[in-house]
Amino acid sequence: MTTATETKTDAFLSEVDQFSAHNYHPLPVVLERGEGSWVWDVDGNRYLDMLSAYSALNQGHRHPDIIAAAVEQLGLLTLTSRAFHNDLMGPFLKALCEATGFEKALPMNTGAEAVETAIKMVRKWGYKVKGVAEGKAEIIVCENNFHGRTTTIVGFSSEAQYKDGFGPFTPGFVEIPYGDADALAAAINENTVGFLVEPLQGEGGVVVPPEGYLAKARELCSAQHVAFIADEIQTGLGRTGRLFCCDWEGVRPDILIVGKALGGGVYPVSAAISDSEFMDVYTPGDHGSTFGGNPLGAAVGLASLRVVIEEKLSQRSDELGSWFMSELRALESPHVEEVRGQGLMVGVVIKESSGTARPFCEALHARGILAKETHHQVIRFAPPLTISREDLEFALKQAREVLT
Ligand SMILES: *Cc1c(COP(=O)(O)O)cnc(C)c1O
């Protein structure tokens, strides 16, 4: 029974607590509507979304062009499976290849699936093209990485909790420190097929590598015939102030992985993108996904990509992000160790002596700002890239009150 003092929020929270796995620790807010950078909860409170679903909402909530594309496609055809063709997959992949400068793209749904697609692609390339001995292929990954949650992917995570209780894991991965090009040089051997890296670590706490790292890593990979695989699922599509974070150092990966904002916050759409040298190792039956490349996802993906490009979201992210970060630094908060990031991917690192980031996120929640801590000490600010300067000013005002 609902008592008079119990809010709608409380009722939803206890329902989820009862019927769902406890694999998340969300803020206690139950949302029912969203528009642009704002969301509303079931009790009528309004919040500024400063997380944007881990950068899956770069275009904001319910962008009208993306919704229109989805609605139109809902009235026509939603799923064919890859047993047949549909008339949206080609146009979508062509646009994706044109935007990224690659020859081919393989559509998937979630980010983890696109990462798996890249892993399989580069292993097979290693055996069939590079000539690595069967069963010996190695992929180099970085400490503090986040590439998703499948058993293979968590197997090469350095986060103990992601792995605890889930082994045995897939072999063939070698871990090196992030941001250390010398460590990469030392780790490459004749069996190395790929180097899988986030150009900026998002889940790892908004960690920006030293300047020149990506370019140096690219050079090392080229020299040793190792595929440079950039996981831009979170950093891509304008988030860091460039279309892709690798663009900051003029680096073109061999395999580019995208997801999150490719679905415009409407539908899961991801892809592994490369030139034919890599993509063509896949032959019929090698790999697949029932929903990958479906016409609804393709229509949404096409519209989502268009919005990023036509609304110049990378440039907005660069300009607003630079301003926002400098304002946050100017607060000179006694609790803040460092403000770091690129574009509108900003991490505010809380000093250990001030406790964890969680209470700060809770205080922001009480003031109408939704942000989430990552890695205990970091408040991540990653609003929709469509956010207005006035709304960012509101966020800054609340951050000022909470942090000083
Ligand atoms: C979110 C994320 C993934 C996983 O994407 P899912 O859609 O959750 O499977 C992989 N890599 C990075 C860098 C991410 O941020």
CSV table of C-alpha atoms and ligand atoms in Angstrom, one decimal:
chain,number,residue,atom,x,y,z
A,1,MET,CA,0.0,0.0,0.0
A,2,THR,CA,1.2,3.5,-0.8
A,3,THR,CA,1.1,5.8,2.2
A,4,ALA,CA,0.5,9.5,1.8
A,5,THR,CA,4.1,10.4,2.4
A,6,GLU,CA,5.5,7.8,0.1
A,7,THR,CA,6.4,9.4,-3.3
A,8,LYS,CA,5.9,7.8,-6.6
A,9,THR,CA,9.7,7.6,-6.8
A,10,ASP,CA,9.8,5.4,-3.7
A,11,ALA,CA,7.3,3.0,-5.1
A,12,PHE,CA,9.3,2.6,-8.4
A,13,LEU,CA,12.5,2.2,-6.5
A,14,SER,CA,11.2,-0.7,-4.4
A,15,GLU,CA,9.7,-2.4,-7.4
A,16,VAL,CA,13.0,-2.4,-9.3
A,17,ASP,CA,14.8,-3.4,-6.1
A,18,GLN,CA,12.5,-6.5,-5.8
A,19,PHE,CA,12.4,-7.5,-9.5
A,20,SER,CA,15.8,-6.6,-10.9
A,21,ALA,CA,19.3,-7.9,-10.5
A,22,HIS,CA,21.3,-5.6,-8.3
A,23,ASN,CA,24.1,-5.0,-10.8
A,24,TYR,CA,24.0,-1.1,-10.7
A,25,HIS,CA,24.0,1.6,-8.0
A,26,PRO,CA,21.9,4.3,-9.7
A,27,LEU,CA,21.0,7.6,-8.2
A,28,PRO,CA,17.5,7.4,-6.7
A,29,VAL,CA,15.7,9.3,-9.5
A,30,VAL,CA,12.9,7.8,-11.7
A,31,LEU,CA,12.6,9.5,-15.0
A,32,GLU,CA,9.6,9.6,-17.2
A,33,ARG,CA,10.2,12.2,-19.8
A,34,GLY,CA,13.1,13.9,-21.6
A,35,GLU,CA,13.6,16.7,-24.1
A,36,GLY,CA,17.0,18.1,-25.2
A,37,SER,CA,19.2,18.4,-22.2
A,38,TRP,CA,16.4,18.1,-19.6
A,39,VAL,CA,14.6,15.2,-18.0
A,40,TRP,CA,11.6,15.0,-15.7
A,41,ASP,CA,11.0,12.5,-12.9
A,42,VAL,CA,7.7,10.8,-11.9
A,43,ASP,CA,7.2,13.3,-9.1
A,44,GLY,CA,7.4,16.3,-11.5
A,45,ASN,CA,11.0,17.4,-10.7
A,46,ARG,CA,13.1,18.6,-13.6
A,47,TYR,CA,16.8,17.9,-14.0
A,48,LEU,CA,19.6,18.8,-16.3
A,49,ASP,CA,21.1,15.6,-17.7
A,50,MET,CA,24.9,16.0,-17.3
A,51,LEU,CA,25.6,12.3,-18.1
A,52,SER,CA,23.7,11.8,-21.3
A,53,ALA,CA,23.6,8.0,-20.9
A,54,TYR,CA,27.4,7.8,-20.9
A,55,SER,CA,27.6,9.8,-24.2
A,56,ALA,CA,24.8,7.8,-26.0
A,57,LEU,CA,22.8,11.0,-26.0
A,58,ASN,CA,25.2,13.5,-27.7
A,59,GLN,CA,22.2,14.7,-29.8
A,60,GLY,CA,20.1,15.3,-26.7
A,61,HIS,CA,16.9,13.6,-25.6
A,62,ARG,CA,14.4,12.9,-28.4
A,63,HIS,CA,16.1,15.0,-31.1
A,64,PRO,CA,13.2,15.8,-33.5
A,65,ASP,CA,15.1,14.6,-36.7
A,66,ILE,CA,16.1,11.3,-35.1
A,67,ILE,CA,12.6,10.7,-33.7
A,68,ALA,CA,11.1,11.6,-37.1
A,69,ALA,CA,13.4,9.1,-38.9
A,70,ALA,CA,12.5,6.4,-36.4
A,71,VAL,CA,8.8,7.1,-36.6
A,72,GLU,CA,8.9,7.0,-40.4
A,73,GLN,CA,10.7,3.7,-40.4
A,74,LEU,CA,8.4,2.2,-37.8
A,75,GLY,CA,5.6,2.7,-40.4
A,76,LEU,CA,7.5,0.8,-43.1
A,77,LEU,CA,9.8,-2.0,-42.0
A,78,THR,CA,11.7,-2.7,-38.8
A,79,LEU,CA,13.6,-6.0,-39.1
A,80,THR,CA,14.6,-8.3,-41.9
A,81,SER,CA,17.6,-10.1,-40.3
A,82,ARG,CA,20.7,-10.4,-42.4
A,83,ALA,CA,19.1,-13.4,-44.3
A,84,PHE,CA,17.6,-10.7,-46.6
A,85,HIS,CA,18.7,-7.2,-47.5
A,86,ASN,CA,16.9,-4.0,-46.5
A,87,ASP,CA,17.0,-0.6,-48.3
A,88,LEU,CA,18.4,1.4,-45.3
A,89,MET,CA,21.5,-0.6,-44.4
A,90,GLY,CA,23.4,0.5,-47.5
A,91,PRO,CA,22.7,4.2,-47.3
A,92,PHE,CA,23.5,4.1,-43.6
A,93,LEU,CA,26.9,2.4,-44.0
A,94,LYS,CA,27.8,4.6,-47.0
A,95,ALA,CA,27.2,7.7,-44.8
A,96,LEU,CA,29.2,6.1,-42.0
A,97,CYS,CA,32.1,5.3,-44.3
A,98,GLU,CA,32.0,8.8,-45.8
A,99,ALA,CA,32.0,10.5,-42.4
A,100,THR,CA,34.9,8.4,-41.1
A,101,GLY,CA,36.9,8.0,-44.2
A,102,PHE,CA,37.0,4.2,-44.3
A,103,GLU,CA,35.9,1.7,-47.0
A,104,LYS,CA,33.6,-0.6,-45.0
A,105,ALA,CA,31.5,-0.9,-41.9
A,106,LEU,CA,30.0,-3.9,-40.1
A,107,PRO,CA,26.8,-2.9,-38.2
A,108,MET,CA,26.1,-4.3,-34.7
A,109,ASN,CA,23.9,-3.2,-31.9
A,110,THR,CA,25.7,-2.7,-28.6
A,111,GLY,CA,29.2,-1.4,-28.1
A,112,ALA,CA,30.5,-4.7,-26.6
A,113,GLU,CA,29.3,-6.5,-29.8
A,114,ALA,CA,31.3,-4.1,-32.0
A,115,VAL,CA,34.4,-4.6,-29.8
A,116,GLU,CA,34.0,-8.4,-30.2
A,117,THR,CA,33.6,-7.8,-34.0
A,118,ALA,CA,36.9,-5.9,-34.0
A,119,ILE,CA,38.6,-8.6,-31.9
A,120,LYS,CA,37.5,-11.4,-34.2
A,121,MET,CA,38.4,-9.3,-37.3
A,122,VAL,CA,41.9,-8.5,-36.2
A,123,ARG,CA,42.6,-12.1,-35.0
A,124,LYS,CA,41.6,-13.5,-38.4
A,125,TRP,CA,43.5,-10.8,-40.2
A,126,GLY,CA,46.5,-11.8,-38.1
A,127,TYR,CA,46.3,-15.4,-39.2
A,128,LYS,CA,45.2,-14.9,-42.8
A,129,VAL,CA,47.1,-11.7,-43.7
A,130,LYS,CA,49.9,-11.1,-41.3
A,131,GLY,CA,50.8,-14.8,-41.1
A,132,VAL,CA,50.7,-15.4,-37.3
A,133,ALA,CA,50.9,-19.0,-36.3
A,134,GLU,CA,47.5,-20.6,-35.6
A,135,GLY,CA,46.3,-20.0,-32.0
A,136,LYS,CA,49.1,-17.5,-31.2
A,137,ALA,CA,47.5,-14.1,-31.9
A,138,GLU,CA,48.0,-11.5,-29.2
A,139,ILE,CA,46.1,-8.3,-28.7
A,140,ILE,CA,47.6,-5.5,-26.6
A,141,VAL,CA,45.2,-3.7,-24.3
A,142,CYS,CA,45.7,-1.0,-21.7
A,143,GLU,CA,45.4,-0.9,-17.9
A,144,ASN,CA,42.2,0.8,-16.6
A,145,ASN,CA,40.4,0.1,-19.9
A,146,PHE,CA,36.7,-0.2,-20.4
A,147,HIS,CA,35.5,-2.0,-23.6
A,148,GLY,CA,32.3,-3.7,-22.4
A,149,ARG,CA,31.0,-6.6,-20.4
A,150,THR,CA,31.2,-9.8,-22.3
A,151,THR,CA,33.3,-12.6,-20.7
A,152,THR,CA,36.1,-12.1,-23.3
A,153,ILE,CA,36.1,-8.3,-22.7
A,154,VAL,CA,36.0,-8.4,-18.9
A,155,GLY,CA,38.8,-11.0,-19.1
A,156,PHE,CA,41.2,-8.3,-20.1
A,157,SER,CA,39.9,-5.7,-17.7
A,158,SER,CA,42.2,-4.5,-14.9
A,159,GLU,CA,39.2,-3.8,-12.7
A,160,ALA,CA,39.1,-6.7,-10.2
A,161,GLN,CA,35.3,-6.5,-9.7
A,162,TYR,CA,34.6,-6.7,-13.4
A,163,LYS,CA,36.2,-10.2,-13.4
A,164,ASP,CA,35.6,-11.5,-9.9
A,165,GLY,CA,33.6,-14.7,-10.2
A,166,PHE,CA,33.3,-14.7,-14.0
A,167,GLY,CA,36.3,-16.7,-15.2
A,168,PRO,CA,37.8,-18.6,-16.9
A,169,PHE,CA,38.6,-16.0,-19.5
A,170,THR,CA,39.7,-15.9,-23.1
A,171,PRO,CA,43.5,-15.9,-23.5
A,172,GLY,CA,45.5,-13.9,-26.0
A,173,PHE,CA,45.4,-10.4,-24.4
A,174,VAL,CA,48.4,-8.6,-23.0
A,175,GLU,CA,48.0,-5.6,-20.7
A,176,ILE,CA,50.3,-2.6,-20.6
A,177,PRO,CA,50.1,0.8,-18.8
A,178,TYR,CA,47.9,3.4,-20.5
A,179,GLY,CA,49.6,6.4,-22.0
A,180,ASP,CA,53.0,4.8,-22.1
A,181,ALA,CA,54.3,4.4,-25.7
A,182,ASP,CA,57.5,2.7,-24.6
A,183,ALA,CA,55.5,0.0,-22.9
A,184,LEU,CA,53.7,-0.5,-26.2
A,185,ALA,CA,57.0,-0.7,-28.1
A,186,ALA,CA,58.3,-3.3,-25.6
A,187,ALA,CA,55.1,-5.4,-25.7
A,188,ILE,CA,54.9,-5.9,-29.5
A,189,ASN,CA,56.2,-9.2,-30.8
A,190,GLU,CA,55.7,-11.3,-33.9
A,191,ASN,CA,52.4,-12.6,-32.6
A,192,THR,CA,50.9,-9.1,-31.9
A,193,VAL,CA,47.9,-8.5,-34.2
A,194,GLY,CA,46.3,-5.5,-32.7
A,195,PHE,CA,46.5,-2.7,-30.1
A,196,LEU,CA,43.1,-1.9,-28.7
A,197,VAL,CA,42.9,1.5,-27.0
A,198,GLU,CA,40.5,4.2,-25.9
A,199,PRO,CA,41.9,7.5,-27.1
A,200,LEU,CA,40.7,9.0,-23.8
A,201,GLN,CA,39.5,6.6,-21.0
A,202,GLY,CA,36.0,7.5,-20.1
A,203,GLU,CA,34.9,4.8,-17.6
A,204,GLY,CA,38.5,4.7,-16.3
A,205,GLY,CA,37.9,8.2,-14.8
A,206,VAL,CA,38.2,10.6,-17.8
A,207,VAL,CA,41.9,9.9,-18.2
A,208,VAL,CA,43.6,12.0,-21.0
A,209,PRO,CA,46.8,10.4,-22.2
A,210,PRO,CA,50.0,12.4,-22.6
A,211,GLU,CA,50.1,14.6,-25.7
A,212,GLY,CA,51.6,12.7,-28.6
A,213,TYR,CA,50.8,9.3,-27.2
A,214,LEU,CA,48.2,8.3,-29.9
A,215,ALA,CA,50.5,9.5,-32.7
A,216,LYS,CA,53.5,7.6,-31.3
A,217,ALA,CA,51.3,4.5,-30.8
A,218,ARG,CA,50.1,4.8,-34.4
A,219,GLU,CA,53.7,5.0,-35.6
A,220,LEU,CA,54.7,1.9,-33.6
A,221,CYS,CA,51.8,-0.1,-34.9
A,222,SER,CA,52.5,0.9,-38.5
A,223,ALA,CA,56.1,0.0,-38.3
A,224,GLN,CA,55.4,-3.5,-36.8
A,225,HIS,CA,52.3,-4.4,-38.9
A,226,VAL,CA,50.0,-4.2,-35.9
A,227,ALA,CA,46.4,-3.0,-36.3
A,228,PHE,CA,45.6,0.1,-34.3
A,229,ILE,CA,42.1,-0.4,-33.0
A,230,ALA,CA,40.4,2.7,-31.5
A,231,ASP,CA,37.5,2.2,-29.3
A,232,GLU,CA,35.6,5.5,-29.8
A,233,ILE,CA,32.3,4.2,-28.5
A,234,GLN,CA,32.3,6.9,-25.8
A,235,THR,CA,34.7,9.4,-27.2
A,236,GLY,CA,33.4,9.4,-30.8
A,237,LEU,CA,30.8,11.5,-32.6
A,238,GLY,CA,31.8,14.9,-31.3
A,239,ARG,CA,32.1,14.1,-27.6
A,240,THR,CA,35.7,15.3,-27.1
A,241,GLY,CA,35.6,18.3,-29.4
A,242,ARG,CA,36.5,16.5,-32.6
A,243,LEU,CA,34.4,14.1,-34.6
A,244,PHE,CA,36.7,11.4,-33.2
A,245,CYS,CA,39.1,11.8,-30.4
A,246,CYS,CA,41.9,10.3,-32.5
A,247,ASP,CA,41.5,13.4,-34.8
A,248,TRP,CA,43.2,15.5,-32.1
A,249,GLU,CA,46.5,13.9,-33.1
A,250,GLY,CA,45.7,13.3,-36.7
A,251,VAL,CA,45.6,9.6,-36.1
A,252,ARG,CA,43.7,7.3,-38.4
A,253,PRO,CA,43.1,3.9,-36.8
A,254,ASP,CA,43.0,0.7,-38.8
A,255,ILE,CA,39.8,-0.3,-37.1
A,256,LEU,CA,37.4,2.2,-35.6
A,257,ILE,CA,34.7,1.1,-33.1
A,258,VAL,CA,31.6,3.3,-32.7
A,259,GLY,CA,28.4,2.9,-30.7
A,260,LYS,CA,26.5,4.8,-28.1
A,261,ALA,CA,25.6,8.2,-29.8
A,262,LEU,CA,25.4,6.4,-33.2
A,263,GLY,CA,22.0,5.4,-32.0
A,264,GLY,CA,21.1,9.0,-31.0
A,265,GLY,CA,19.7,7.8,-27.6
A,266,VAL,CA,16.9,6.1,-29.4
A,267,TYR,CA,18.0,2.6,-30.4
A,268,PRO,CA,21.2,0.6,-30.0
A,269,VAL,CA,23.4,1.0,-33.1
A,270,SER,CA,27.1,0.2,-33.2
A,271,ALA,CA,29.7,-0.7,-35.9
A,272,ALA,CA,33.3,-1.8,-36.5
A,273,ILE,CA,34.7,0.3,-39.3
A,274,SER,CA,37.8,-0.4,-41.4
A,275,ASP,CA,39.3,-0.7,-44.9
A,276,SER,CA,38.8,-3.8,-47.0
A,277,GLU,CA,42.1,-5.3,-45.9
A,278,PHE,CA,40.6,-6.0,-42.5
A,279,MET,CA,36.9,-6.3,-43.3
A,280,ASP,CA,37.3,-8.7,-46.1
A,281,VAL,CA,38.7,-11.4,-43.8
A,282,TYR,CA,35.0,-12.0,-42.9
A,283,THR,CA,33.3,-14.5,-45.1
A,284,PRO,CA,29.6,-15.7,-45.0
A,285,GLY,CA,29.0,-17.5,-41.7
A,286,ASP,CA,32.0,-16.1,-39.9
A,287,HIS,CA,30.2,-13.6,-37.8
A,288,GLY,CA,26.7,-12.1,-37.4
A,289,SER,CA,23.9,-10.5,-35.4
A,290,THR,CA,20.2,-11.0,-35.8
A,291,PHE,CA,19.5,-7.3,-35.3
A,292,GLY,CA,22.7,-5.8,-36.7
A,293,GLY,CA,22.0,-3.6,-39.7
A,294,ASN,CA,18.2,-3.7,-39.3
A,295,PRO,CA,16.3,-1.0,-41.1
A,296,LEU,CA,15.0,0.7,-37.9
A,297,GLY,CA,18.6,0.9,-36.5
A,298,ALA,CA,20.0,2.0,-39.8
A,299,ALA,CA,17.4,4.8,-40.2
A,300,VAL,CA,18.2,5.9,-36.6
A,301,GLY,CA,21.9,5.6,-37.2
A,302,LEU,CA,21.8,7.6,-40.4
A,303,ALA,CA,19.7,10.4,-38.7
A,304,SER,CA,22.0,10.4,-35.6
A,305,LEU,CA,25.1,10.8,-37.7
A,306,ARG,CA,23.5,13.6,-39.8
A,307,VAL,CA,22.6,15.6,-36.6
A,308,VAL,CA,26.2,15.3,-35.3
A,309,ILE,CA,27.6,16.7,-38.6
A,310,GLU,CA,24.9,19.2,-39.6
A,311,GLU,CA,24.7,20.8,-36.2
A,312,LYS,CA,28.5,20.9,-35.9
A,313,LEU,CA,28.3,19.2,-32.5
A,314,SER,CA,32.1,18.6,-32.4
A,315,GLN,CA,32.7,22.3,-32.6
A,316,ARG,CA,30.1,23.0,-30.0
A,317,SER,CA,31.6,20.4,-27.8
A,318,ASP,CA,35.1,22.0,-28.2
A,319,GLU,CA,34.0,25.5,-27.5
A,320,LEU,CA,31.6,24.8,-24.7
A,321,GLY,CA,33.9,22.2,-23.2
A,322,SER,CA,36.9,24.6,-23.1
A,323,TRP,CA,34.8,27.3,-21.4
A,324,PHE,CA,33.2,24.9,-18.9
A,325,MET,CA,36.5,23.3,-17.9
A,326,SER,CA,38.2,26.7,-17.4
A,327,GLU,CA,35.2,27.9,-15.3
A,328,LEU,CA,35.3,24.7,-13.2
A,329,ARG,CA,39.1,25.2,-12.6
A,330,ALA,CA,38.5,28.8,-11.6
A,331,LEU,CA,36.2,27.7,-8.8
A,332,GLU,CA,39.4,26.7,-6.9
A,333,SER,CA,37.4,24.3,-4.8
A,334,PRO,CA,39.1,22.9,-1.7
A,335,HIS,CA,37.7,19.5,-2.6
A,336,VAL,CA,39.0,19.3,-6.1
A,337,GLU,CA,42.3,17.7,-7.0
A,338,GLU,CA,42.0,18.3,-10.8
A,339,VAL,CA,39.7,19.1,-13.6
A,340,ARG,CA,40.5,17.2,-16.7
A,341,GLY,CA,39.0,16.2,-20.0
A,342,GLN,CA,38.5,17.2,-23.7
A,343,GLY,CA,35.5,18.9,-25.2
A,344,LEU,CA,32.4,18.1,-23.2
A,345,MET,CA,33.9,15.1,-21.6
A,346,VAL,CA,34.9,16.5,-18.3
A,347,GLY,CA,36.1,14.8,-15.1
A,348,VAL,CA,36.3,16.6,-11.7
A,349,VAL,CA,38.6,14.6,-9.5
A,350,ILE,CA,37.7,14.8,-5.8
A,351,LYS,CA,40.5,14.7,-3.3
A,352,GLU,CA,40.7,11.6,-1.2
A,353,SER,CA,40.7,13.8,1.9
A,354,SER,CA,37.2,15.0,0.9
A,355,GLY,CA,35.8,11.5,0.6
A,356,THR,CA,34.4,10.0,-2.6
A,357,ALA,CA,32.6,11.7,-5.5
A,358,ARG,CA,29.3,10.0,-4.7
A,359,PRO,CA,28.0,12.5,-2.0
A,360,PHE,CA,28.8,15.3,-4.4
A,361,CYS,CA,26.7,13.7,-7.1
A,362,GLU,CA,23.9,13.2,-4.6
A,363,ALA,CA,24.1,16.9,-3.7
A,364,LEU,CA,24.0,17.8,-7.3
A,365,HIS,CA,20.9,15.6,-7.8
A,366,ALA,CA,19.2,17.5,-5.0
A,367,ARG,CA,20.0,20.7,-6.9
A,368,GLY,CA,18.6,19.5,-10.2
A,369,ILE,CA,21.8,18.2,-11.9
A,370,LEU,CA,22.2,14.6,-12.8
A,371,ALA,CA,25.8,13.5,-12.9
A,372,LYS,CA,27.4,10.2,-12.0
A,373,GLU,CA,30.6,9.4,-10.3
A,374,THR,CA,33.1,7.1,-12.0
A,375,HIS,CA,35.9,5.3,-10.3
A,376,HIS,CA,35.0,6.6,-6.8
A,377,GLN,CA,36.8,9.9,-7.0
A,378,VAL,CA,35.7,11.4,-10.3
A,379,ILE,CA,32.5,13.3,-11.1
A,380,ARG,CA,31.9,13.0,-14.8
A,381,PHE,CA,30.2,15.9,-16.6
A,382,ALA,CA,29.2,14.9,-20.1
A,383,PRO,CA,26.0,16.7,-21.1
A,384,PRO,CA,24.3,16.4,-24.5
A,385,LEU,CA,26.4,18.3,-27.1
A,386,THR,CA,23.3,20.3,-28.0
A,387,ILE,CA,23.2,21.9,-24.5
A,388,SER,CA,22.8,25.6,-24.4
A,389,ARG,CA,25.4,27.9,-22.8
A,390,GLU,CA,22.6,29.1,-20.3
A,391,ASP,CA,22.0,25.5,-19.2
A,392,LEU,CA,25.7,24.9,-18.8
A,393,GLU,CA,25.8,28.1,-16.7
A,394,PHE,CA,23.1,26.6,-14.5
A,395,ALA,CA,25.1,23.4,-14.1
A,396,LEU,CA,28.2,25.5,-13.2
A,397,LYS,CA,26.2,27.5,-10.6
A,398,GLN,CA,25.1,24.3,-8.9
A,399,ALA,CA,28.6,22.8,-9.1
A,400,ARG,CA,30.0,26.0,-7.5
A,401,GLU,CA,27.6,25.6,-4.6
A,402,VAL,CA,28.3,21.9,-4.1
A,403,LEU,CA,32.1,22.1,-4.5
A,404,THR,CA,32.9,25.3,-2.6
B,1,LIG,C1,30.1,2.0,-23.2
B,1,LIG,C2,31.3,1.5,-23.8
B,1,LIG,C3,31.5,0.2,-24.3
B,1,LIG,C4,30.4,-0.8,-24.3
B,1,LIG,O1,29.2,-0.4,-24.9
B,1,LIG,P1,27.8,-1.2,-24.6
B,1,LIG,O2,26.9,-0.6,-25.6
B,1,LIG,O3,27.5,-0.9,-23.1
B,1,LIG,O4,28.1,-2.6,-24.8
B,1,LIG,C5,32.7,-0.1,-24.9
B,1,LIG,N1,33.7,0.7,-24.9
B,1,LIG,C6,33.6,2.0,-24.4
B,1,LIG,C7,34.8,2.9,-24.5
B,1,LIG,C8,32.4,2.4,-23.8
B,1,LIG,O5,32.4,3.6,-23.3
